[in-house]
PDB file of C-alpha atoms in Angstrom:
ATOM      1  CA  MET T 147      -6.197  27.897   3.500  1.00 69.00           C
ATOM      2  CA  ILE T 148      -7.673  27.235   6.931  1.00 85.00           C
ATOM      3  CA  PRO T 149      -9.952  24.183   7.356  1.00 86.00           C
ATOM      4  CA  ALA T 150     -13.602  24.625   8.222  1.00 90.00           C
ATOM      5  CA  GLN T 151     -14.371  24.370  11.931  1.00 94.00           C
ATOM      6  CA  PHE T 152     -14.759  20.856  13.358  1.00 93.00           C
ATOM      7  CA  ASP T 153     -14.908  19.076  16.702  1.00 96.00           C
ATOM      8  CA  TYR T 154     -11.869  16.987  17.627  1.00 97.00           C
ATOM      9  CA  ILE T 155     -11.997  13.615  19.378  1.00 98.00           C
ATOM     10  CA  ALA T 156      -8.895  11.650  20.406  1.00 98.00           C
ATOM     11  CA  PRO T 157      -9.913   8.207  21.703  1.00 98.00           C
ATOM     12  CA  THR T 158      -7.407   5.974  23.485  1.00 98.00           C
ATOM     13  CA  SER T 159      -8.883   2.632  22.434  1.00 98.00           C
ATOM     14  CA  VAL T 160     -10.377   1.055  19.333  1.00 98.00           C
ATOM     15  CA  GLU T 161     -13.665   0.652  21.197  1.00 97.00           C
ATOM     16  CA  GLU T 162     -13.828   4.379  21.961  1.00 98.00           C
ATOM     17  CA  ALA T 163     -13.021   5.200  18.355  1.00 98.00           C
ATOM     18  CA  LEU T 164     -15.759   2.909  17.066  1.00 98.00           C
ATOM     19  CA  ALA T 165     -18.258   4.428  19.503  1.00 97.00           C
ATOM     20  CA  ALA T 166     -17.396   7.929  18.290  1.00 97.00           C
ATOM     21  CA  LEU T 167     -17.698   6.810  14.694  1.00 97.00           C
ATOM     22  CA  ALA T 168     -21.084   5.233  15.371  1.00 96.00           C
ATOM     23  CA  GLU T 169     -22.315   8.358  17.129  1.00 96.00           C
ATOM     24  CA  HIS T 170     -21.304  10.835  14.432  1.00 96.00           C
ATOM     25  CA  GLY T 171     -21.615   8.653  11.307  1.00 92.00           C
ATOM     26  CA  ASP T 172     -21.205  10.480   7.998  1.00 91.00           C
ATOM     27  CA  ASP T 173     -20.330  13.703   9.808  1.00 93.00           C
ATOM     28  CA  ALA T 174     -17.021  12.219  11.009  1.00 95.00           C
ATOM     29  CA  LYS T 175     -13.648  11.591   9.393  1.00 95.00           C
ATOM     30  CA  ILE T 176     -10.891   9.307  10.695  1.00 96.00           C
ATOM     31  CA  LEU T 177      -7.436  10.872  11.117  1.00 95.00           C
ATOM     32  CA  ALA T 178      -4.420   8.552  11.040  1.00 96.00           C
ATOM     33  CA  GLY T 179      -1.131  10.210  10.036  1.00 94.00           C
ATOM     34  CA  GLY T 180      -2.968  13.016   8.278  1.00 90.00           C
ATOM     35  CA  GLN T 181      -0.791  13.137   5.178  1.00 89.00           C
ATOM     36  CA  SER T 182      -3.796  12.677   2.889  1.00 89.00           C
ATOM     37  CA  LEU T 183      -6.637  14.074   4.998  1.00 88.00           C
ATOM     38  CA  LEU T 184      -5.082  17.344   6.180  1.00 84.00           C
ATOM     39  CA  PRO T 185      -4.444  18.765   2.674  1.00 86.00           C
ATOM     40  CA  VAL T 186      -8.047  17.911   1.779  1.00 84.00           C
ATOM     41  CA  LEU T 187      -9.311  19.720   4.888  1.00 84.00           C
ATOM     42  CA  ARG T 188      -7.119  22.752   4.244  1.00 86.00           C
ATOM     43  CA  MET T 189      -8.435  23.074   0.694  1.00 87.00           C
ATOM     44  CA  ARG T 190     -11.972  22.552   2.057  1.00 88.00           C
ATOM     45  CA  LEU T 191     -12.586  19.708  -0.362  1.00 86.00           C
ATOM     46  CA  ASN T 192     -14.150  17.987   2.630  1.00 87.00           C
ATOM     47  CA  ALA T 193     -15.594  19.626   5.720  1.00 89.00           C
ATOM     48  CA  PRO T 194     -16.443  17.035   8.396  1.00 92.00           C
ATOM     49  CA  GLU T 195     -18.121  18.171  11.581  1.00 96.00           C
ATOM     50  CA  VAL T 196     -15.973  15.778  13.637  1.00 96.00           C
ATOM     51  CA  VAL T 197     -12.410  14.490  13.238  1.00 96.00           C
ATOM     52  CA  ILE T 198     -11.544  11.304  15.142  1.00 98.00           C
ATOM     53  CA  ASP T 199      -7.776  11.111  15.723  1.00 98.00           C
ATOM     54  CA  LEU T 200      -6.444   7.562  16.178  1.00 98.00           C
ATOM     55  CA  GLY T 201      -2.979   8.743  17.208  1.00 97.00           C
ATOM     56  CA  ARG T 202      -3.422   7.940  20.913  1.00 97.00           C
ATOM     57  CA  ILE T 203      -4.449   4.310  20.413  1.00 98.00           C
ATOM     58  CA  ASP T 204      -1.270   2.445  21.352  1.00 97.00           C
ATOM     59  CA  SER T 205      -2.729  -0.970  20.488  1.00 98.00           C
ATOM     60  CA  MET T 206      -2.802   0.014  16.816  1.00 98.00           C
ATOM     61  CA  ARG T 207       0.908   0.768  16.726  1.00 98.00           C
ATOM     62  CA  GLY T 208       3.867  -1.612  16.417  1.00 98.00           C
ATOM     63  CA  ILE T 209       5.108  -4.716  14.620  1.00 98.00           C
ATOM     64  CA  ARG T 210       5.098  -8.255  15.971  1.00 98.00           C
ATOM     65  CA  ASP T 211       5.913 -11.811  14.928  1.00 98.00           C
ATOM     66  CA  ASP T 212       2.861 -14.064  14.806  1.00 98.00           C
ATOM     67  CA  GLY T 213       4.034 -17.471  13.617  1.00 97.00           C
ATOM     68  CA  ASP T 214       3.699 -17.651   9.856  1.00 98.00           C
ATOM     69  CA  ALA T 215       3.020 -13.919   9.527  1.00 98.00           C
ATOM     70  CA  ILE T 216       4.193 -10.560  10.760  1.00 98.00           C
ATOM     71  CA  VAL T 217       1.557  -8.142  11.986  1.00 98.00           C
ATOM     72  CA  ILE T 218       1.846  -4.408  11.358  1.00 98.00           C
ATOM     73  CA  GLY T 219      -0.379  -2.092  13.373  1.00 98.00           C
ATOM     74  CA  ALA T 220      -2.335   0.318  11.209  1.00 98.00           C
ATOM     75  CA  MET T 221      -0.990   3.361  13.094  1.00 98.00           C
ATOM     76  CA  THR T 222       2.660   2.368  12.691  1.00 98.00           C
ATOM     77  CA  GLN T 223       4.604   5.097  10.926  1.00 98.00           C
ATOM     78  CA  HIS T 224       6.222   4.316   7.579  1.00 97.00           C
ATOM     79  CA  ALA T 225       9.671   5.083   8.969  1.00 97.00           C
ATOM     80  CA  VAL T 226       9.209   2.455  11.678  1.00 98.00           C
ATOM     81  CA  VAL T 227       8.037  -0.136   9.142  1.00 98.00           C
ATOM     82  CA  GLY T 228      10.945   0.629   6.831  1.00 97.00           C
ATOM     83  CA  SER T 229      13.554   0.202   9.556  1.00 97.00           C
ATOM     84  CA  ASP T 230      12.071  -2.801  11.353  1.00 98.00           C
ATOM     85  CA  PRO T 231      14.235  -5.973  11.253  1.00 98.00           C
ATOM     86  CA  LEU T 232      11.199  -8.304  11.242  1.00 98.00           C
ATOM     87  CA  VAL T 233       9.845  -6.618   8.129  1.00 98.00           C
ATOM     88  CA  ALA T 234      13.258  -6.659   6.464  1.00 98.00           C
ATOM     89  CA  GLU T 235      13.701 -10.375   7.145  1.00 98.00           C
ATOM     90  CA  HIS T 236      10.223 -11.711   6.430  1.00 98.00           C
ATOM     91  CA  ALA T 237       8.612  -9.122   4.131  1.00 98.00           C
ATOM     92  CA  ALA T 238      11.530  -7.434   2.403  1.00 98.00           C
ATOM     93  CA  LEU T 239       9.308  -6.202  -0.410  1.00 98.00           C
ATOM     94  CA  ILE T 240       7.524  -3.860   1.990  1.00 98.00           C
ATOM     95  CA  SER T 241      10.847  -2.530   3.287  1.00 97.00           C
ATOM     96  CA  LYS T 242      11.961  -1.862  -0.292  1.00 97.00           C
ATOM     97  CA  ALA T 243       8.727  -0.035  -1.122  1.00 97.00           C
ATOM     98  CA  VAL T 244       8.841   2.149   1.980  1.00 97.00           C
ATOM     99  CA  GLU T 245      12.310   3.354   0.951  1.00 95.00           C
ATOM    100  CA  HIS T 246      10.705   4.960  -2.110  1.00 93.00           C
ATOM    101  CA  LEU T 247       7.617   6.334  -0.374  1.00 94.00           C
ATOM    102  CA  ALA T 248       7.433  10.133  -0.565  1.00 91.00           C
ATOM    103  CA  ASP T 249      10.066  11.908   1.560  1.00 90.00           C
ATOM    104  CA  ALA T 250      11.511  11.548   5.055  1.00 91.00           C
ATOM    105  CA  GLN T 251       9.041  13.966   6.639  1.00 92.00           C
ATOM    106  CA  ILE T 252       6.018  12.091   5.318  1.00 92.00           C
ATOM    107  CA  ARG T 253       7.546   8.723   6.231  1.00 94.00           C
ATOM    108  CA  HIS T 254       7.855   9.900   9.824  1.00 94.00           C
ATOM    109  CA  ARG T 255       4.270  11.207  10.022  1.00 94.00           C
ATOM    110  CA  GLY T 256       2.296   8.993   7.654  1.00 96.00           C
ATOM    111  CA  THR T 257       1.007   5.611   8.783  1.00 97.00           C
ATOM    112  CA  PHE T 258       0.999   2.190   7.159  1.00 98.00           C
ATOM    113  CA  GLY T 259      -2.711   1.607   7.642  1.00 98.00           C
ATOM    114  CA  GLY T 260      -3.687   5.156   6.776  1.00 97.00           C
ATOM    115  CA  ALA T 261      -2.025   4.946   3.376  1.00 97.00           C
ATOM    116  CA  LEU T 262      -3.639   1.589   2.620  1.00 98.00           C
ATOM    117  CA  ALA T 263      -7.092   2.738   3.746  1.00 98.00           C
ATOM    118  CA  HIS T 264      -6.750   5.819   1.527  1.00 96.00           C
ATOM    119  CA  ALA T 265      -6.341   3.399  -1.402  1.00 97.00           C
ATOM    120  CA  ASP T 266      -4.740   5.751  -3.899  1.00 96.00           C
ATOM    121  CA  PRO T 267      -3.886   3.520  -6.909  1.00 96.00           C
ATOM    122  CA  ALA T 268      -0.619   5.460  -7.214  1.00 96.00           C
ATOM    123  CA  GLY T 269       0.281   4.762  -3.576  1.00 96.00           C
ATOM    124  CA  ASP T 270       3.427   2.744  -2.963  1.00 97.00           C
ATOM    125  CA  LEU T 271       2.069   0.210  -0.449  1.00 98.00           C
ATOM    126  CA  GLY T 272      -0.890  -1.342  -2.235  1.00 98.00           C
ATOM    127  CA  ALA T 273       1.054  -3.371  -4.797  1.00 98.00           C
ATOM    128  CA  PRO T 274       3.524  -4.858  -2.258  1.00 98.00           C
ATOM    129  CA  THR T 275       0.806  -5.890   0.206  1.00 98.00           C
ATOM    130  CA  LEU T 276      -1.256  -7.332  -2.642  1.00 98.00           C
ATOM    131  CA  ALA T 277       1.712  -9.241  -4.054  1.00 98.00           C
ATOM    132  CA  LEU T 278       2.541 -10.745  -0.648  1.00 98.00           C
ATOM    133  CA  GLY T 279      -1.051 -11.822  -0.007  1.00 98.00           C
ATOM    134  CA  ALA T 280      -1.590  -9.618   3.045  1.00 98.00           C
ATOM    135  CA  GLN T 281      -4.729  -9.808   5.143  1.00 98.00           C
ATOM    136  CA  PHE T 282      -6.450  -6.735   6.564  1.00 98.00           C
ATOM    137  CA  VAL T 283      -7.983  -6.870  10.032  1.00 98.00           C
ATOM    138  CA  ILE T 284     -10.989  -4.563  10.297  1.00 98.00           C
ATOM    139  CA  ALA T 285     -12.849  -3.723  13.508  1.00 98.00           C
ATOM    140  CA  GLY T 286     -16.499  -2.747  13.700  1.00 97.00           C
ATOM    141  CA  SER T 287     -19.375  -2.705  16.147  1.00 92.00           C
ATOM    142  CA  GLY T 288     -20.014  -6.389  15.426  1.00 92.00           C
ATOM    143  CA  GLY T 289     -16.421  -7.449  16.127  1.00 96.00           C
ATOM    144  CA  THR T 290     -13.429  -7.940  13.859  1.00 98.00           C
ATOM    145  CA  ARG T 291     -13.152  -9.503  10.436  1.00 98.00           C
ATOM    146  CA  THR T 292     -10.237 -10.290   8.144  1.00 98.00           C
ATOM    147  CA  VAL T 293     -10.222  -9.382   4.470  1.00 98.00           C
ATOM    148  CA  ALA T 294      -7.734 -10.765   1.930  1.00 98.00           C
ATOM    149  CA  ALA T 295      -5.768  -8.252  -0.120  1.00 98.00           C
ATOM    150  CA  ASP T 296      -7.489  -9.477  -3.286  1.00 97.00           C
ATOM    151  CA  ASP T 297     -10.806  -8.304  -1.824  1.00 98.00           C
ATOM    152  CA  PHE T 298      -9.623  -5.247   0.122  1.00 98.00           C
ATOM    153  CA  PHE T 299      -9.013  -2.850  -2.773  1.00 98.00           C
ATOM    154  CA  VAL T 300     -12.424  -2.285  -4.353  1.00 98.00           C
ATOM    155  CA  ASP T 301     -12.041   0.736  -6.652  1.00 98.00           C
ATOM    156  CA  LEU T 302     -10.483   4.176  -6.892  1.00 96.00           C
ATOM    157  CA  PHE T 303      -9.994   5.385  -3.284  1.00 96.00           C
ATOM    158  CA  GLU T 304     -12.391   2.675  -2.132  1.00 98.00           C
ATOM    159  CA  THR T 305     -11.728  -0.328   0.100  1.00 98.00           C
ATOM    160  CA  ALA T 306     -13.673  -3.029   1.903  1.00 98.00           C
ATOM    161  CA  ILE T 307     -13.664  -0.948   5.105  1.00 98.00           C
ATOM    162  CA  GLY T 308     -17.255  -0.091   6.018  1.00 96.00           C
ATOM    163  CA  GLU T 309     -18.430   3.392   7.037  1.00 94.00           C
ATOM    164  CA  ASP T 310     -18.616   2.235  10.670  1.00 95.00           C
ATOM    165  CA  GLU T 311     -15.324   0.285  10.653  1.00 98.00           C
ATOM    166  CA  ILE T 312     -11.620   0.903  11.261  1.00 98.00           C
ATOM    167  CA  LEU T 313      -8.580  -0.887   9.872  1.00 98.00           C
ATOM    168  CA  THR T 314      -6.592  -1.969  12.933  1.00 98.00           C
ATOM    169  CA  GLU T 315      -3.710  -4.093  11.588  1.00 98.00           C
ATOM    170  CA  VAL T 316      -2.287  -5.817   8.535  1.00 98.00           C
ATOM    171  CA  ARG T 317      -1.091  -9.430   8.576  1.00 98.00           C
ATOM    172  CA  VAL T 318       1.661 -10.163   6.067  1.00 98.00           C
ATOM    173  CA  PRO T 319       2.552 -13.816   5.376  1.00 98.00           C
ATOM    174  CA  LYS T 320       6.250 -14.448   5.813  1.00 98.00           C
ATOM    175  CA  HIS T 321       8.319 -14.633   2.645  1.00 98.00           C
ATOM    176  CA  THR T 322      11.600 -15.363   4.393  1.00 98.00           C
ATOM    177  CA  GLY T 323      14.503 -15.844   2.012  1.00 97.00           C
ATOM    178  CA  TRP T 324      12.699 -14.384  -0.982  1.00 98.00           C
ATOM    179  CA  GLY T 325      14.439 -11.728  -3.031  1.00 98.00           C
ATOM    180  CA  ALA T 326      12.552  -8.456  -3.343  1.00 98.00           C
ATOM    181  CA  HIS T 327      12.667  -5.224  -5.293  1.00 98.00           C
ATOM    182  CA  TYR T 328      10.432  -2.190  -5.841  1.00 98.00           C
ATOM    183  CA  GLU T 329      11.038  -0.423  -9.145  1.00 98.00           C
ATOM    184  CA  LYS T 330       9.422   3.018  -9.326  1.00 97.00           C
ATOM    185  CA  PHE T 331       9.359   5.372 -12.301  1.00 97.00           C
ATOM    186  CA  VAL T 332       8.883   9.081 -11.605  1.00 95.00           C
ATOM    187  CA  ARG T 333       9.688  12.338 -13.382  1.00 89.00           C
ATOM    188  CA  VAL T 334      10.833  14.117 -10.205  1.00 86.00           C
ATOM    189  CA  ALA T 335      11.947  12.794  -6.832  1.00 82.00           C
ATOM    190  CA  HIS T 336       9.266  12.003  -4.205  1.00 81.00           C
ATOM    191  CA  GLN T 337       6.501  12.069  -6.810  1.00 86.00           C
ATOM    192  CA  TRP T 338       3.648   9.568  -7.019  1.00 91.00           C
ATOM    193  CA  PRO T 339       4.831   6.833  -9.393  1.00 96.00           C
ATOM    194  CA  ILE T 340       3.776   7.048 -13.013  1.00 97.00           C
ATOM    195  CA  VAL T 341       4.116   3.260 -12.814  1.00 98.00           C
ATOM    196  CA  ALA T 342       5.835   1.052 -10.245  1.00 98.00           C
ATOM    197  CA  VAL T 343       6.375  -2.677  -9.909  1.00 98.00           C
ATOM    198  CA  ALA T 344       6.736  -4.698  -6.708  1.00 98.00           C
ATOM    199  CA  ALA T 345       8.426  -8.073  -7.182  1.00 98.00           C
ATOM    200  CA  ALA T 346       9.177 -10.889  -4.735  1.00 98.00           C
ATOM    201  CA  VAL T 347      11.008 -13.877  -6.162  1.00 98.00           C
ATOM    202  CA  LYS T 348      12.009 -17.242  -4.744  1.00 98.00           C
ATOM    203  CA  VAL T 349      15.030 -18.696  -6.512  1.00 98.00           C
ATOM    204  CA  ASP T 350      16.267 -22.279  -6.082  1.00 96.00           C
ATOM    205  CA  GLY T 351      19.507 -23.222  -7.798  1.00 95.00           C
ATOM    206  CA  GLY T 352      19.229 -20.496 -10.390  1.00 96.00           C
ATOM    207  CA  THR T 353      15.592 -21.302 -11.202  1.00 98.00           C
ATOM    208  CA  ILE T 354      12.604 -19.156 -10.242  1.00 98.00           C
ATOM    209  CA  SER T 355      10.330 -21.485  -8.296  1.00 98.00           C
ATOM    210  CA  GLU T 356       7.756 -18.843  -7.412  1.00 98.00           C
ATOM    211  CA  ALA T 357       7.181 -15.144  -8.047  1.00 98.00           C
ATOM    212  CA  ARG T 358       4.789 -12.483  -6.826  1.00 98.00           C
ATOM    213  CA  VAL T 359       4.423  -9.295  -8.868  1.00 98.00           C
ATOM    214  CA  GLY T 360       2.259  -6.265  -8.052  1.00 98.00           C
ATOM    215  CA  LEU T 361       1.604  -3.215 -10.222  1.00 98.00           C
ATOM    216  CA  THR T 362       1.159   0.366  -9.039  1.00 98.00           C
ATOM    217  CA  ASN T 363      -0.898   2.933 -10.991  1.00 98.00           C
ATOM    218  CA  MET T 364      -1.936   0.501 -13.725  1.00 98.00           C
ATOM    219  CA  GLY T 365      -5.659   0.669 -12.922  1.00 98.00           C
ATOM    220  CA  SER T 366      -8.132   1.982 -10.370  1.00 98.00           C
ATOM    221  CA  THR T 367      -6.637  -0.379  -7.766  1.00 98.00           C
ATOM    222  CA  PRO T 368      -3.285  -2.128  -7.252  1.00 98.00           C
ATOM    223  CA  LEU T 369      -3.012  -5.181  -9.503  1.00 98.00           C
ATOM    224  CA  ARG T 370      -1.339  -8.587  -9.481  1.00 98.00           C
ATOM    225  CA  ALA T 371       0.530  -9.406 -12.686  1.00 98.00           C
ATOM    226  CA  ARG T 372      -0.580 -13.035 -12.533  1.00 98.00           C
ATOM    227  CA  ALA T 373       0.331 -13.763 -16.159  1.00 98.00           C
ATOM    228  CA  VAL T 374       3.921 -12.765 -15.373  1.00 98.00           C
ATOM    229  CA  GLU T 375       3.955 -14.882 -12.210  1.00 98.00           C
ATOM    230  CA  GLU T 376       2.778 -17.944 -14.137  1.00 98.00           C
ATOM    231  CA  ALA T 377       5.277 -17.346 -16.932  1.00 98.00           C
ATOM    232  CA  LEU T 378       8.188 -17.014 -14.484  1.00 98.00           C
ATOM    233  CA  ALA T 379       7.538 -20.219 -12.537  1.00 98.00           C
ATOM    234  CA  GLY T 380      10.139 -22.854 -13.385  1.00 98.00           C
ATOM    235  CA  GLN T 381      12.179 -20.523 -15.589  1.00 98.00           C
ATOM    236  CA  PRO T 382      15.866 -19.703 -15.170  1.00 98.00           C
ATOM    237  CA  ALA T 383      16.605 -16.342 -13.577  1.00 97.00           C
ATOM    238  CA  THR T 384      18.121 -15.001 -16.799  1.00 98.00           C
ATOM    239  CA  ASP T 385      17.511 -11.792 -18.687  1.00 97.00           C
ATOM    240  CA  GLU T 386      16.019 -13.635 -21.654  1.00 98.00           C
ATOM    241  CA  ALA T 387      13.528 -15.660 -19.611  1.00 98.00           C
ATOM    242  CA  VAL T 388      12.516 -12.722 -17.441  1.00 98.00           C
ATOM    243  CA  ARG T 389      12.143 -10.415 -20.445  1.00 98.00           C
ATOM    244  CA  SER T 390       9.788 -12.906 -22.087  1.00 98.00           C
ATOM    245  CA  ALA T 391       7.631 -13.180 -18.965  1.00 98.00           C
ATOM    246  CA  ALA T 392       7.655  -9.420 -18.318  1.00 98.00           C
ATOM    247  CA  ALA T 393       6.167  -8.805 -21.759  1.00 98.00           C
ATOM    248  CA  ARG T 394       2.857  -9.957 -20.256  1.00 98.00           C
ATOM    249  CA  ALA T 395       2.913  -7.429 -17.404  1.00 98.00           C
ATOM    250  CA  ALA T 396       0.103  -5.231 -18.726  1.00 98.00           C
ATOM    251  CA  GLU T 397      -2.319  -8.074 -19.459  1.00 98.00           C
ATOM    252  CA  GLY T 398      -5.660  -7.268 -17.869  1.00 96.00           C
ATOM    253  CA  ALA T 399      -4.542  -3.799 -16.749  1.00 98.00           C
ATOM    254  CA  ASN T 400      -6.484  -0.620 -17.437  1.00 97.00           C
ATOM    255  CA  PRO T 401      -3.952   2.167 -16.884  1.00 98.00           C
ATOM    256  CA  PRO T 402      -5.018   5.821 -16.785  1.00 97.00           C
ATOM    257  CA  SER T 403      -4.003   8.520 -19.243  1.00 97.00           C
ATOM    258  CA  ASP T 404      -2.940  11.876 -17.810  1.00 95.00           C
ATOM    259  CA  LEU T 405      -0.302  14.598 -18.135  1.00 92.00           C
ATOM    260  CA  ASN T 406       2.417  12.154 -17.053  1.00 92.00           C
ATOM    261  CA  GLY T 407       1.687   9.646 -19.803  1.00 94.00           C
ATOM    262  CA  ASP T 408      -1.070   7.929 -21.699  1.00 97.00           C
ATOM    263  CA  ALA T 409      -2.245   4.357 -21.211  1.00 98.00           C
ATOM    264  CA  ASP T 410       0.022   2.878 -23.910  1.00 98.00           C
ATOM    265  CA  TYR T 411       3.062   4.558 -22.380  1.00 98.00           C
ATOM    266  CA  ARG T 412       2.194   3.059 -19.003  1.00 98.00           C
ATOM    267  CA  ARG T 413       1.766  -0.402 -20.549  1.00 98.00           C
ATOM    268  CA  HIS T 414       5.259  -0.096 -22.009  1.00 98.00           C
ATOM    269  CA  LEU T 415       6.645   1.090 -18.674  1.00 98.00           C
ATOM    270  CA  ALA T 416       5.055  -1.874 -16.901  1.00 98.00           C
ATOM    271  CA  THR T 417       6.953  -4.374 -19.067  1.00 98.00           C
ATOM    272  CA  VAL T 418      10.277  -2.568 -18.653  1.00 98.00           C
ATOM    273  CA  LEU T 419       9.924  -2.042 -14.902  1.00 98.00           C
ATOM    274  CA  THR T 420       8.744  -5.614 -14.352  1.00 98.00           C
ATOM    275  CA  ARG T 421      11.845  -6.975 -16.055  1.00 98.00           C
ATOM    276  CA  ARG T 422      14.076  -4.735 -13.938  1.00 98.00           C
ATOM    277  CA  ALA T 423      12.252  -5.518 -10.679  1.00 98.00           C
ATOM    278  CA  VAL T 424      12.230  -9.302 -11.202  1.00 98.00           C
ATOM    279  CA  LEU T 425      15.888  -9.432 -12.219  1.00 98.00           C
ATOM    280  CA  ALA T 426      16.882  -7.326  -9.215  1.00 98.00           C
ATOM    281  CA  ALA T 427      14.770  -9.453  -6.858  1.00 98.00           C
ATOM    282  CA  ALA T 428      16.295 -12.624  -8.289  1.00 98.00           C
ATOM    283  CA  GLY T 429      19.788 -11.216  -7.798  1.00 94.00           C
ATOM    284  CA  SER T 430      20.550 -11.403 -11.528  1.00 70.00           C
TER     285      SER T 430
END
């Protein structure tokens, strides 16, 4: 199907993009990589009068080292994030997740910030950024503000980004030396995960000193499995200890029921996948 007619604006700076957004308001939609928006436009589920394409804003693209964090521009393609040595060294969990994200074509067109702003609870990037304590830098007419990952994901397809704001970059605290693994359960390749688990684990002398665990598609937003994290701290990186902690993975979750599985099935998957992800991240 052909999208409804719209005007196209391609600003070359964040300031120009914000001005266009302020001028057109609810009549405008932001275009990043287009992997979520374009299908919606083609099916005419949304018919904006104006599309503002961020693809020409170079300042929103790239990855840099910033002391105790790495900074990923919102318009950086998934393929670039997945192959970047800074990300692999300091935020390996994100590299692992990107490997499982959709297919090669989408990874080369889709953008890191676009996927996070879309906030699909089945998306592969929410849980890793949440687990690593990322911070989201958002620009608006009043300047920029930084929102913690815990506060960024508000509800189903809803984030802390205001109607007149744009996500410009994501700051990820360095987790250098941590083991990482993303365990994703799907029925067919390249599918949205029925459930997935993102785990980053710090192991000292065979003991788990700290763990970060994020859950994908276990609620209306990505979730932290904090009960698992607390149970893992100070435990040996053994199957028995990890299995005991992973049994608490679904605590506080509210998973959906659909054609791929009901809520109880997803709760079971969360415990199994958490055990696998933590053990893999710990190198056990």
